[in-house]
Coordinates of C-alpha atoms in Angstrom, one line a residue:
M18 CA 14.3 -72.6 15.3
A19 CA 16.0 -69.5 18.6
I20 CA 19.4 -70.4 16.3
V21 CA 17.2 -69.2 13.1
N22 CA 16.0 -66.5 14.3
Y23 CA 19.3 -65.4 15.7
L24 CA 21.4 -66.2 12.9
I25 CA 18.9 -63.8 10.9
R26 CA 19.3 -61.0 13.2
R27 CA 22.9 -61.0 13.6
L28 CA 22.8 -61.0 9.5
F29 CA 21.0 -58.3 9.8
Q30 CA 22.8 -56.2 12.2
M31 CA 26.0 -57.1 9.8
M32 CA 24.6 -55.3 7.1
I33 CA 23.8 -52.6 8.9
V34 CA 27.7 -52.4 10.4
I35 CA 29.1 -53.1 7.3
L36 CA 27.2 -50.2 5.4
L37 CA 28.3 -48.0 8.2
S38 CA 31.8 -49.0 7.7
S39 CA 32.0 -48.8 3.9
M40 CA 30.5 -45.5 4.4
A41 CA 33.5 -44.1 6.8
I42 CA 35.7 -46.0 4.7
Y43 CA 35.2 -44.4 1.2
A44 CA 34.9 -40.7 3.5
I45 CA 37.9 -40.8 5.0
M46 CA 39.5 -42.0 2.1
N47 CA 38.0 -39.2 -0.7
L48 CA 38.3 -36.4 2.3
A49 CA 42.3 -36.5 3.1
P50 CA 44.0 -33.1 1.6
G51 CA 44.7 -32.8 -1.3
G52 CA 42.3 -36.0 -3.3
P53 CA 44.4 -38.4 -4.9
L54 CA 46.1 -36.8 -7.1
S55 CA 47.7 -34.2 -5.3
G56 CA 50.7 -35.8 -5.8
I57 CA 50.7 -36.5 -9.5
N58 CA 53.2 -33.5 -9.8
L59 CA 56.0 -34.1 -7.2
G60 CA 59.0 -34.7 -8.1
A61 CA 58.2 -33.9 -11.9
D62 CA 60.2 -30.7 -13.9
R63 CA 58.7 -28.0 -15.3
K64 CA 58.4 -29.2 -18.4
S65 CA 57.0 -33.5 -17.6
R66 CA 54.0 -31.5 -15.1
L67 CA 50.9 -31.9 -15.7
S68 CA 48.5 -28.9 -16.6
P69 CA 45.1 -28.3 -15.4
E70 CA 43.3 -29.5 -18.0
E71 CA 45.3 -32.4 -18.4
I72 CA 44.5 -33.7 -14.5
R73 CA 40.8 -32.6 -15.0
R74 CA 40.5 -35.6 -18.4
I75 CA 42.4 -37.9 -16.0
E76 CA 39.8 -36.9 -13.2
E77 CA 37.2 -38.0 -15.8
F78 CA 38.7 -41.1 -16.3
L79 CA 38.9 -42.4 -12.8
G80 CA 35.4 -40.9 -12.3
L81 CA 36.6 -38.5 -9.9
H82 CA 34.3 -35.5 -11.4
R83 CA 31.5 -37.1 -10.0
P84 CA 30.0 -35.7 -6.8
L85 CA 31.2 -37.1 -3.4
H86 CA 27.6 -39.2 -2.9
W87 CA 27.2 -40.0 -6.2
R88 CA 31.3 -41.6 -6.6
Y89 CA 30.4 -44.0 -3.1
I90 CA 27.3 -45.3 -4.5
V91 CA 28.7 -46.3 -8.3
W92 CA 31.6 -47.9 -5.9
L93 CA 29.2 -49.3 -3.6
L94 CA 26.7 -50.5 -6.4
G95 CA 28.9 -50.3 -9.4
E96 CA 28.8 -48.1 -12.5
D97 CA 26.6 -50.1 -14.6
W98 CA 23.7 -49.1 -11.9
L99 CA 24.0 -45.1 -13.4
D100 CA 22.5 -47.0 -16.8
D101 CA 19.4 -48.2 -14.8
V102 CA 18.3 -44.7 -13.1
G103 CA 19.1 -42.6 -16.2
L104 CA 22.3 -41.0 -14.7
S105 CA 24.4 -42.3 -17.4
H106 CA 25.6 -39.5 -18.0
L107 CA 28.1 -39.2 -14.5
Q108 CA 29.4 -42.7 -16.1
R109 CA 33.3 -42.4 -17.3
T110 CA 32.4 -44.9 -20.1
S111 CA 29.3 -46.0 -21.8
C112 CA 28.7 -49.4 -19.8
R113 CA 26.2 -50.8 -22.4
Q114 CA 29.0 -49.9 -25.2
I115 CA 32.0 -50.9 -23.4
P116 CA 30.4 -53.3 -20.3
T117 CA 34.1 -54.5 -19.4
E118 CA 35.3 -50.8 -18.8
C119 CA 32.6 -50.3 -15.9
T120 CA 33.4 -51.4 -12.4
R121 CA 30.4 -53.5 -10.9
G122 CA 31.1 -52.2 -7.2
V123 CA 32.4 -53.5 -3.7
I124 CA 29.0 -55.6 -2.7
R125 CA 30.1 -58.2 -6.3
F126 CA 33.9 -57.9 -5.1
D127 CA 34.6 -55.4 -8.0
F128 CA 36.9 -53.0 -6.6
G129 CA 38.2 -51.7 -10.1
D130 CA 41.8 -50.9 -11.4
S131 CA 44.8 -50.1 -9.6
W132 CA 45.7 -46.8 -10.3
R133 CA 49.4 -46.4 -9.6
L134 CA 51.1 -50.0 -8.4
A135 CA 49.5 -52.1 -11.3
A136 CA 47.9 -49.4 -13.2
G137 CA 45.2 -51.1 -15.1
Q138 CA 44.9 -54.2 -13.7
R139 CA 42.0 -55.3 -11.3
V140 CA 42.7 -54.5 -7.8
I141 CA 40.9 -58.1 -6.7
D142 CA 43.7 -60.2 -9.0
L143 CA 46.2 -57.9 -6.6
I144 CA 45.2 -59.6 -3.9
W145 CA 44.8 -63.0 -4.9
F146 CA 48.4 -62.7 -6.2
R147 CA 49.4 -61.3 -2.6
L148 CA 46.8 -63.6 -0.7
P149 CA 48.5 -66.9 -0.8
N150 CA 51.6 -65.7 0.9
T151 CA 49.7 -63.7 3.7
L152 CA 47.8 -66.6 4.5
L153 CA 51.0 -69.2 4.7
L154 CA 52.9 -66.2 6.6
M155 CA 49.8 -65.7 9.1
T156 CA 49.0 -69.2 9.5
S157 CA 52.5 -70.4 10.1
A158 CA 52.8 -67.7 13.1
T159 CA 49.3 -68.6 14.7
L160 CA 50.2 -72.8 14.7
L161 CA 53.8 -72.0 16.0
S162 CA 52.2 -69.3 18.6
L163 CA 49.2 -71.3 19.9
L164 CA 51.9 -74.7 20.2
V165 CA 54.2 -73.0 22.3
A166 CA 51.6 -70.1 24.1
I167 CA 48.9 -72.3 25.6
P168 CA 51.2 -75.0 27.0
I169 CA 52.9 -72.3 28.7
G170 CA 49.9 -70.6 29.7
I171 CA 48.7 -73.4 31.3
Y172 CA 51.6 -75.0 32.9
S173 CA 52.4 -71.2 35.0
A174 CA 48.3 -71.4 36.0
V175 CA 48.8 -74.6 37.1
R176 CA 52.6 -74.0 39.2
Q177 CA 52.1 -70.3 39.8
Y178 CA 55.3 -68.8 40.9
S179 CA 57.3 -71.1 39.9
L180 CA 60.4 -70.6 37.9
L181 CA 59.4 -71.7 34.6
D182 CA 56.1 -69.2 35.9
Y183 CA 58.6 -66.6 36.2
V184 CA 60.3 -67.3 33.3
A185 CA 57.5 -67.3 31.1
T186 CA 56.3 -63.7 33.1
T187 CA 59.8 -62.5 31.9
F188 CA 59.2 -63.5 28.4
A189 CA 55.7 -62.1 27.9
F190 CA 56.6 -59.1 29.0
F191 CA 59.8 -59.1 26.8
G192 CA 57.5 -59.6 23.7
T193 CA 55.3 -57.1 24.5
A194 CA 57.4 -54.2 25.0
M195 CA 59.6 -55.3 22.0
P196 CA 59.1 -52.9 19.1
V197 CA 58.5 -55.2 16.3
F198 CA 60.5 -52.9 13.4
W199 CA 63.3 -53.1 15.5
F200 CA 63.5 -56.8 16.8
G201 CA 62.4 -57.7 13.1
L202 CA 66.0 -55.3 11.9
M203 CA 67.8 -57.3 14.8
M204 CA 66.9 -60.9 13.4
I205 CA 68.0 -59.5 10.4
F206 CA 71.2 -58.1 11.9
L207 CA 71.9 -61.2 14.0
F208 CA 70.9 -64.3 11.1
S209 CA 70.8 -62.7 7.9
G210 CA 73.7 -62.3 5.3
P211 CA 76.8 -63.6 5.2
R212 CA 78.2 -60.5 7.0
S213 CA 75.7 -61.8 10.6
P214 CA 77.5 -62.8 13.7
W215 CA 75.5 -66.1 13.2
Y216 CA 77.9 -66.9 10.4
Q217 CA 80.7 -64.6 10.9
V218 CA 81.3 -66.1 14.8
L219 CA 79.6 -69.4 14.9
G220 CA 80.3 -70.4 11.5
L221 CA 76.4 -71.5 11.0
P222 CA 74.6 -71.4 7.2
Y223 CA 72.5 -67.8 7.4
L224 CA 69.2 -67.1 6.6
P225 CA 67.8 -64.7 3.6
T226 CA 67.1 -61.3 4.8
G227 CA 63.8 -61.3 3.2
N228 CA 61.4 -61.6 0.2
T229 CA 59.3 -64.9 -0.4
F230 CA 62.0 -66.8 -2.8
S231 CA 65.1 -66.9 -4.5
L232 CA 65.4 -64.9 -7.8
R233 CA 69.1 -66.9 -8.0
P234 CA 70.8 -69.4 -6.8
P235 CA 71.6 -69.5 -3.2
P236 CA 74.8 -68.4 -2.6
P237 CA 77.9 -71.0 -0.4
G238 CA 77.3 -70.1 3.1
S239 CA 73.6 -70.0 3.2
L240 CA 71.0 -72.4 4.9
L241 CA 69.5 -72.7 1.3
H242 CA 72.7 -73.9 -0.4
V243 CA 73.4 -76.3 2.8
L244 CA 69.8 -77.8 2.0
G245 CA 70.4 -77.7 -2.3
A246 CA 67.2 -75.6 -2.3
T247 CA 66.4 -74.6 -6.1
P248 CA 64.6 -71.0 -6.2
G249 CA 60.9 -70.5 -5.8
S250 CA 60.8 -74.4 -4.6
P251 CA 58.6 -75.6 -1.5
L252 CA 61.6 -75.8 0.6
D253 CA 62.8 -72.3 -0.9
R254 CA 59.6 -70.4 0.6
A255 CA 59.9 -72.2 4.1
V256 CA 63.3 -70.6 4.6
H257 CA 61.9 -67.9 4.3
L258 CA 59.5 -67.8 6.3
I259 CA 61.6 -68.7 9.1
L260 CA 62.6 -64.9 10.1
P261 CA 59.4 -62.7 9.4
T262 CA 56.9 -66.1 11.4
L263 CA 59.8 -65.8 13.9
V264 CA 59.5 -61.9 14.6
L265 CA 55.4 -62.4 14.5
S266 CA 55.4 -65.3 16.6
L267 CA 57.2 -63.4 19.9
L268 CA 54.2 -61.2 20.2
Y269 CA 51.1 -63.6 19.9
M270 CA 53.3 -65.9 22.0
A271 CA 53.8 -62.9 24.8
G272 CA 49.7 -61.9 24.7
W273 CA 48.2 -65.0 24.3
S274 CA 50.6 -67.0 27.1
R275 CA 49.5 -64.3 29.4
Y276 CA 45.2 -64.5 28.6
T277 CA 45.6 -68.0 28.7
R278 CA 47.6 -68.0 32.4
S279 CA 45.3 -65.3 33.5
S280 CA 42.1 -67.5 32.5
M281 CA 42.9 -70.4 33.3
L282 CA 43.9 -69.2 37.0
E283 CA 40.4 -67.8 37.8
V284 CA 38.6 -70.9 37.0
L285 CA 41.3 -72.8 38.9
R286 CA 39.8 -70.9 42.0
Q287 CA 36.0 -72.0 41.2
D288 CA 33.9 -74.7 43.1
Y289 CA 33.6 -77.3 40.5
V290 CA 37.3 -77.5 40.3
R291 CA 38.0 -78.0 44.0
T292 CA 35.0 -80.9 43.9
A293 CA 36.1 -82.3 40.8
R294 CA 39.7 -82.5 42.9
A295 CA 37.5 -83.2 46.3
K296 CA 36.1 -86.7 44.2
G297 CA 40.0 -88.2 43.6
L298 CA 40.3 -87.3 39.7
I299 CA 43.6 -86.9 38.4
E300 CA 44.9 -83.8 38.3
R301 CA 45.2 -83.8 34.3
V302 CA 41.7 -84.8 33.9
V303 CA 40.8 -81.9 36.4
I304 CA 42.9 -79.6 34.3
M305 CA 42.2 -80.6 30.8
K306 CA 38.8 -82.0 31.1
H307 CA 37.5 -79.1 33.7
A308 CA 39.5 -76.0 33.6
L309 CA 40.6 -75.8 30.3
R310 CA 37.3 -75.7 29.0
N311 CA 36.1 -72.6 30.2
A312 CA 39.3 -71.4 30.6
L313 CA 39.5 -71.6 26.6
I314 CA 36.5 -68.9 26.2
P315 CA 38.8 -65.7 26.2
I316 CA 41.3 -67.3 23.7
V317 CA 38.3 -68.5 21.3
T318 CA 37.4 -64.4 21.6
I319 CA 41.4 -63.8 20.9
L320 CA 41.9 -66.2 18.4
T321 CA 38.6 -65.7 16.3
L322 CA 40.0 -61.8 16.2
E323 CA 42.9 -62.6 14.4
I324 CA 41.0 -64.1 11.4
P325 CA 41.0 -60.1 9.5
G326 CA 44.8 -60.4 10.4
I327 CA 45.3 -63.2 8.9
F328 CA 43.8 -61.9 5.6
S329 CA 45.7 -58.6 6.3
G330 CA 48.8 -59.4 7.2
A331 CA 51.2 -57.5 8.9
V332 CA 51.9 -54.4 7.8
I333 CA 55.7 -53.5 9.3
T334 CA 57.1 -56.8 9.3
E335 CA 55.9 -57.8 6.2
T336 CA 57.8 -54.2 5.2
I337 CA 60.8 -55.2 6.6
F338 CA 61.5 -58.3 5.0
N339 CA 60.3 -57.5 1.8
Y340 CA 57.3 -60.0 2.1
K341 CA 55.2 -60.0 -0.9
G342 CA 51.9 -60.3 1.2
M343 CA 48.6 -58.3 1.7
G344 CA 50.4 -56.1 4.4
R345 CA 53.5 -55.5 2.4
L346 CA 50.4 -54.6 -0.7
Y347 CA 48.7 -52.3 1.8
Y348 CA 52.0 -50.0 3.1
D349 CA 53.1 -49.8 -1.6
A350 CA 49.3 -48.7 -1.9
L351 CA 49.6 -45.8 1.0
Q352 CA 53.0 -44.8 -0.7
A353 CA 51.3 -44.5 -3.8
D354 CA 47.9 -43.1 -3.3
D355 CA 45.9 -45.8 -5.1
W356 CA 43.0 -45.5 -3.8
P357 CA 41.1 -48.3 -5.2
V358 CA 43.5 -50.9 -3.6
V359 CA 43.5 -49.3 0.1
M360 CA 39.5 -49.1 0.1
A361 CA 39.5 -52.6 -1.0
L362 CA 41.7 -54.0 1.7
L363 CA 40.2 -51.5 4.1
F364 CA 36.7 -52.9 3.3
I365 CA 37.5 -56.9 3.0
T366 CA 39.5 -56.2 6.6
S367 CA 35.6 -54.8 7.8
L368 CA 34.4 -57.7 6.5
L369 CA 35.9 -60.2 7.9
V370 CA 36.1 -58.5 11.3
V371 CA 32.1 -58.9 11.5
F372 CA 32.0 -61.9 10.7
A373 CA 34.7 -63.0 12.8
N374 CA 32.3 -61.7 15.6
L375 CA 29.6 -64.3 14.8
L376 CA 32.1 -66.8 14.4
A377 CA 33.3 -66.3 18.2
D378 CA 29.9 -66.1 19.5
I379 CA 29.3 -69.4 17.6
L380 CA 32.1 -70.8 19.2
Y381 CA 30.9 -69.9 22.5
T382 CA 28.4 -72.2 22.7
I383 CA 30.6 -75.1 21.4
V384 CA 33.3 -74.7 24.3
D385 CA 30.8 -73.9 27.2
P386 CA 27.6 -75.4 26.8
R387 CA 26.0 -73.3 29.4
I388 CA 26.0 -70.6 26.6
R389 CA 22.9 -70.9 24.2
L390 CA 22.4 -68.9 21.2
E391 CA 18.9 -67.5 22.0

């Protein structure tokens, strides 16, 4: 019963946080200087520029003619809500006559249509099209980082001040200080393309420079050609994942190995670990059963808070490698002033942040039985 009360209380708090987050997202985007149509005439010659009347009609079509507070309510609840409260004059079209032209609000995951990236296409369709690519990239980077960072962190703590500990510490400092955009460009320079040192000096097959899959048959000398990968095949996609996964993994490995090391060092100094050793238990049992489980609590926090990142993607990495994922979608939407896409990504990310915190609290009770939700 206490757990049910806790979940009800947390869900109520989450609803308030999500509502406040949606207000902040909408207000920041709509109060930006110039508004969404500020660049509509930029780069156009005098003959092709739109007149103020044409811009006003575009604002009415997009629903920007409403006051700010009504725009937010329509964005949240949908345009069909205006019919129910007798405010149909604020609609851009009649929802009763043409229901397919009206949005149903973000609470029903209807974010409207894209303005510029794919004009007229539903935002949710754009997200579903890009989401598998980001999930594949972020999941690969996360799993690779965990498989490397956790064992290194454990060994560095158990063998403190050993040679491997110094090497791991140096690697962590390097990975933390290395700018992602610079490291990504260096990886492309070293390992991608027929002019890379990887191919010219060592004579080894080079990797693709970017994208999620090939559009043409791979050229001779590339790893895709050596493996006989056909464009769009799973093998083709896997090879395109190598470089962006390595770039993302470096940053994750550096941080997670240090977190694991510091947490393990703190746990290894506890009395119950000394007691376990005094009982004559094998060192492996002491480390894996008694120490590691308690040391995983901060790691659980870090991993659960990575859930929003798995959805939103890595903006810089996906942009450098032209990887068609959520991060690149967010970057392109910002560049094109496509507000429905930007606000949809920010809103979904805020949802995932809130649920990730709830998941972390629940996982605490699994990792450490001393913690109770009540």
